[in-house]
Amino acid sequence: MIASLIKIMLAVAAALLTGKLVSRLKLPSILGWLLAGMLVGPHGLRLMDSGILDALWYQNTIHVLECAVGLMIGTELVWSRIRKSGKAIMITTLTQSLGTFILVSAVFAVLFSINGISVYLAFVFGGIALATAPAPALSIVKEFKTDGPVTKTLIPMAALDDMVGVVVFFTTITIVAGSISDQKLPAYMIAVVVLLPLAIGAAVGVPAGILLRGEHKKTVTLTILVGMILATAVIGFLCNTFLMPRPVLNFMLMGMAFSAVFSNMVSPERLEQIMSYFNPVLSFSMVLVILNLGAPLDYHLILGAGVYTAVYIAARACGKYFGARLGGRITKSPDTVRKYLGLTLLPHSGVSLVFTGIAVSVLSSAAPENAGIIQGTIAAAAVINEIIAVVAAKKGFELAGEFGNVKQTETGEQSLRGARIQ
């Protein structure tokens, strides 16, 4: 255990160093963290080998940190600020998510029909493709202090996109499993996987809001906040272990719901203070979550990537970009949202690998050849897409003119938005 902790600390140090080097090239530090994860992971130097990545204590630690990262989303979901744009965000979320599902499914339905492969597999690809991994884009928001229409649309959309992704994927895989596999997934799983993380987070968020509402010293505030994050994660662990057929609950959604509730119970000034105290913890959590995202990725797959991988990456990118553009046009969003939001939605690997694992598990006995197609295609796409997506997301914020837009209040202090993302 001690040896494993030392290895993880060395891996974090390598990620921070690589991030610094990458940032000198005017690229996001997260790209360095991802590359470091691949380098030190089981397919590279094995500093973080499969023994560490599969260890229950390590996975539980990552889940706690995912809860912490969820605060970046939840603390932006203050009702007084989002009620004006809530409808536009919801519509754009649906157009880019469902647009991606429809486009990827259609492209692969044609491709698989030509090649004599089961067409139902195309819809599994579509269900995996629509999901977006929010952590990479959020880390760019934090590093480059972005602010503006694209940033304000992306942050709440990150939460909604995960929920839509879970509903569509589990609906698809439940139908497929019911028709071809002995490993049937219960229909109630769709609602549970979406609603249970939100219910857990909200339930803990209420007492947290009561405790955090009053003025406290930094140490007391952090103790309450970290304690409540741990409580959220522990309840999530128990539900994942004893209520779910397999562990699939999204801990980032729990952290998002938890922080959204307490953020609406405290004053804006108090929320700003809480998050300024929490920023060092948030920064460390972000590095380790991204490092963990990169560690399982096998960079050797880049050399073996085939036509399906290339088609998958291109079709998904088109679905996200043009789906977001359509949503922006329908809702009459600012021009920068229409043009560049789609670029910030390209990161994918964390959620896609979870969905892929579930799909492979469901299909492995009934259709092992199709399970192999999914696993090989998505694994290779995860490596290639993530490198491209991080650069594209950074470029999207840059073209939108949102780098370093930390606003100043009349008193000369940083606004709540600016303070929270530093």
Short mmCIF file of N, CA and C in Angstrom, two decimals, residues 257-326:
data_model
loop_
_atom_site.label_atom_id
_atom_site.label_comp_id
_atom_site.label_asym_id
_atom_site.label_seq_id
_atom_site.Cartn_x
_atom_site.Cartn_y
_atom_site.Cartn_z
N ALA A 257 -24.58 17.27 -7.94
CA ALA A 257 -25.86 17.47 -7.26
C ALA A 257 -25.65 18.00 -5.84
N PHE A 258 -24.68 17.44 -5.15
CA PHE A 258 -24.35 17.87 -3.80
C PHE A 258 -24.02 19.37 -3.75
N SER A 259 -23.13 19.79 -4.65
CA SER A 259 -22.70 21.19 -4.63
C SER A 259 -23.76 22.13 -5.18
N ALA A 260 -24.58 21.65 -6.13
CA ALA A 260 -25.67 22.49 -6.65
C ALA A 260 -26.66 22.84 -5.54
N VAL A 261 -26.93 21.87 -4.67
CA VAL A 261 -27.88 22.12 -3.57
C VAL A 261 -27.32 23.12 -2.58
N PHE A 262 -26.10 22.89 -2.09
CA PHE A 262 -25.58 23.83 -1.08
C PHE A 262 -25.27 25.20 -1.68
N SER A 263 -24.95 25.25 -2.99
CA SER A 263 -24.66 26.54 -3.63
C SER A 263 -25.88 27.44 -3.68
N ASN A 264 -27.06 26.82 -3.75
CA ASN A 264 -28.30 27.59 -3.78
C ASN A 264 -28.80 27.93 -2.38
N MET A 265 -28.10 27.46 -1.35
CA MET A 265 -28.51 27.72 0.04
C MET A 265 -27.63 28.77 0.72
N VAL A 266 -26.49 29.10 0.11
CA VAL A 266 -25.59 30.08 0.72
C VAL A 266 -25.58 31.35 -0.13
N SER A 267 -25.09 32.43 0.43
CA SER A 267 -25.01 33.69 -0.31
C SER A 267 -23.91 33.62 -1.36
N PRO A 268 -23.99 34.43 -2.42
CA PRO A 268 -22.93 34.44 -3.44
C PRO A 268 -21.56 34.73 -2.85
N GLU A 269 -21.50 35.64 -1.87
CA GLU A 269 -20.21 35.98 -1.26
C GLU A 269 -19.65 34.80 -0.48
N ARG A 270 -20.52 34.09 0.24
CA ARG A 270 -20.07 32.92 1.00
C ARG A 270 -19.64 31.81 0.06
N LEU A 271 -20.36 31.62 -1.05
CA LEU A 271 -19.98 30.59 -2.02
C LEU A 271 -18.62 30.88 -2.62
N GLU A 272 -18.37 32.15 -2.93
CA GLU A 272 -17.06 32.55 -3.45
C GLU A 272 -15.96 32.22 -2.44
N GLN A 273 -16.22 32.50 -1.18
CA GLN A 273 -15.24 32.22 -0.13
C GLN A 273 -14.99 30.72 0.01
N ILE A 274 -16.06 29.93 0.01
CA ILE A 274 -15.93 28.48 0.14
C ILE A 274 -15.07 27.91 -0.97
N MET A 275 -15.34 28.33 -2.22
CA MET A 275 -14.60 27.77 -3.35
C MET A 275 -13.16 28.26 -3.40
N SER A 276 -12.89 29.47 -2.91
CA SER A 276 -11.51 29.94 -2.85
C SER A 276 -10.71 29.09 -1.86
N TYR A 277 -11.34 28.68 -0.76
CA TYR A 277 -10.69 27.78 0.19
C TYR A 277 -10.45 26.40 -0.43
N PHE A 278 -11.41 25.96 -1.25
CA PHE A 278 -11.39 24.59 -1.78
C PHE A 278 -10.52 24.43 -3.03
N ASN A 279 -10.11 25.54 -3.65
CA ASN A 279 -9.39 25.48 -4.93
C ASN A 279 -8.16 24.57 -4.94
N PRO A 280 -7.30 24.58 -3.90
CA PRO A 280 -6.15 23.66 -3.93
C PRO A 280 -6.56 22.19 -3.97
N VAL A 281 -7.61 21.84 -3.23
CA VAL A 281 -8.11 20.47 -3.25
C VAL A 281 -8.67 20.13 -4.63
N LEU A 282 -9.40 21.09 -5.21
CA LEU A 282 -9.98 20.89 -6.53
C LEU A 282 -8.89 20.69 -7.58
N SER A 283 -7.83 21.47 -7.50
CA SER A 283 -6.74 21.37 -8.47
C SER A 283 -6.06 20.01 -8.40
N PHE A 284 -5.77 19.54 -7.17
CA PHE A 284 -5.15 18.22 -7.02
C PHE A 284 -6.07 17.13 -7.53
N SER A 285 -7.36 17.23 -7.21
CA SER A 285 -8.33 16.24 -7.65
C SER A 285 -8.37 16.16 -9.17
N MET A 286 -8.34 17.34 -9.82
CA MET A 286 -8.39 17.39 -11.27
C MET A 286 -7.20 16.68 -11.90
N VAL A 287 -6.01 16.92 -11.36
CA VAL A 287 -4.80 16.28 -11.91
C VAL A 287 -4.90 14.77 -11.81
N LEU A 288 -5.27 14.26 -10.65
CA LEU A 288 -5.30 12.81 -10.46
C LEU A 288 -6.42 12.15 -11.26
N VAL A 289 -7.56 12.82 -11.39
CA VAL A 289 -8.65 12.28 -12.21
C VAL A 289 -8.23 12.18 -13.67
N ILE A 290 -7.57 13.20 -14.18
CA ILE A 290 -7.11 13.18 -15.57
C ILE A 290 -5.99 12.17 -15.75
N LEU A 291 -5.09 12.08 -14.79
CA LEU A 291 -4.01 11.08 -14.83
C LEU A 291 -4.61 9.68 -14.90
N ASN A 292 -5.64 9.45 -14.09
CA ASN A 292 -6.32 8.15 -14.10
C ASN A 292 -7.03 7.90 -15.42
N LEU A 293 -7.49 8.97 -16.06
CA LEU A 293 -8.15 8.86 -17.36
C LEU A 293 -7.15 8.38 -18.43
N GLY A 294 -5.92 8.87 -18.33
CA GLY A 294 -4.92 8.52 -19.33
C GLY A 294 -4.25 7.18 -19.10
N ALA A 295 -4.15 6.74 -17.84
CA ALA A 295 -3.38 5.54 -17.50
C ALA A 295 -3.83 4.27 -18.24
N PRO A 296 -5.14 4.00 -18.37
CA PRO A 296 -5.53 2.76 -19.06
C PRO A 296 -5.37 2.81 -20.57
N LEU A 297 -5.12 4.00 -21.13
CA LEU A 297 -5.06 4.13 -22.59
C LEU A 297 -3.75 3.57 -23.12
N ASP A 298 -3.85 2.73 -24.13
CA ASP A 298 -2.67 2.09 -24.74
C ASP A 298 -2.28 2.86 -26.00
N TYR A 299 -1.19 3.62 -25.89
CA TYR A 299 -0.78 4.44 -27.04
C TYR A 299 -0.35 3.60 -28.22
N HIS A 300 -0.04 2.31 -28.00
CA HIS A 300 0.32 1.43 -29.11
C HIS A 300 -0.83 1.24 -30.09
N LEU A 301 -2.06 1.45 -29.59
CA LEU A 301 -3.24 1.27 -30.44
C LEU A 301 -3.31 2.29 -31.57
N ILE A 302 -2.58 3.40 -31.41
CA ILE A 302 -2.56 4.41 -32.47
C ILE A 302 -2.07 3.79 -33.78
N LEU A 303 -1.04 2.91 -33.67
CA LEU A 303 -0.46 2.29 -34.86
C LEU A 303 -1.40 1.28 -35.49
N GLY A 304 -2.26 0.68 -34.65
CA GLY A 304 -3.15 -0.35 -35.17
C GLY A 304 -4.56 0.12 -35.45
N ALA A 305 -4.79 1.42 -35.34
CA ALA A 305 -6.14 1.94 -35.56
C ALA A 305 -6.57 1.70 -37.00
N GLY A 306 -7.81 1.25 -37.16
CA GLY A 306 -8.31 0.93 -38.49
C GLY A 306 -9.37 1.90 -38.98
N VAL A 307 -10.08 1.46 -40.02
CA VAL A 307 -11.09 2.30 -40.65
C VAL A 307 -12.22 2.62 -39.68
N TYR A 308 -12.66 1.62 -38.90
CA TYR A 308 -13.76 1.85 -37.97
C TYR A 308 -13.41 2.94 -36.96
N THR A 309 -12.18 2.94 -36.49
CA THR A 309 -11.75 3.95 -35.52
C THR A 309 -11.79 5.34 -36.14
N ALA A 310 -11.26 5.46 -37.36
CA ALA A 310 -11.25 6.76 -38.05
C ALA A 310 -12.68 7.26 -38.30
N VAL A 311 -13.55 6.35 -38.74
CA VAL A 311 -14.95 6.73 -39.01
C VAL A 311 -15.63 7.14 -37.71
N TYR A 312 -15.38 6.40 -36.65
CA TYR A 312 -16.01 6.70 -35.36
C TYR A 312 -15.62 8.10 -34.87
N ILE A 313 -14.32 8.41 -34.93
CA ILE A 313 -13.86 9.72 -34.46
C ILE A 313 -14.46 10.84 -35.30
N ALA A 314 -14.46 10.66 -36.63
CA ALA A 314 -14.97 11.70 -37.53
C ALA A 314 -16.47 11.88 -37.38
N ALA A 315 -17.22 10.77 -37.32
CA ALA A 315 -18.68 10.86 -37.22
C ALA A 315 -19.09 11.48 -35.89
N ARG A 316 -18.41 11.09 -34.81
CA ARG A 316 -18.74 11.65 -33.50
C ARG A 316 -18.45 13.15 -33.47
N ALA A 317 -17.30 13.55 -34.02
CA ALA A 317 -16.94 14.96 -34.04
C ALA A 317 -17.97 15.78 -34.82
N CYS A 318 -18.41 15.26 -35.95
CA CYS A 318 -19.42 15.96 -36.76
C CYS A 318 -20.75 16.06 -36.00
N GLY A 319 -21.13 14.98 -35.32
CA GLY A 319 -22.37 14.99 -34.56
C GLY A 319 -22.35 16.03 -33.45
N LYS A 320 -21.23 16.09 -32.71
CA LYS A 320 -21.12 17.06 -31.63
C LYS A 320 -21.09 18.49 -32.16
N TYR A 321 -20.26 18.71 -33.18
CA TYR A 321 -20.08 20.07 -33.67
C TYR A 321 -21.37 20.61 -34.32
N PHE A 322 -21.91 19.86 -35.26
CA PHE A 322 -23.08 20.37 -35.99
C PHE A 322 -24.35 20.27 -35.13
N GLY A 323 -24.40 19.32 -34.19
CA GLY A 323 -25.53 19.26 -33.25
C GLY A 323 -25.56 20.48 -32.36
N ALA A 324 -24.38 20.87 -31.85
CA ALA A 324 -24.31 22.08 -31.02
C ALA A 324 -24.62 23.32 -31.84
N ARG A 325 -24.18 23.33 -33.08
CA ARG A 325 -24.45 24.48 -33.96
C ARG A 325 -25.94 24.61 -34.24
N LEU A 326 -26.60 23.47 -34.45
CA LEU A 326 -28.05 23.49 -34.69
C LEU A 326 -28.78 23.99 -33.44
#
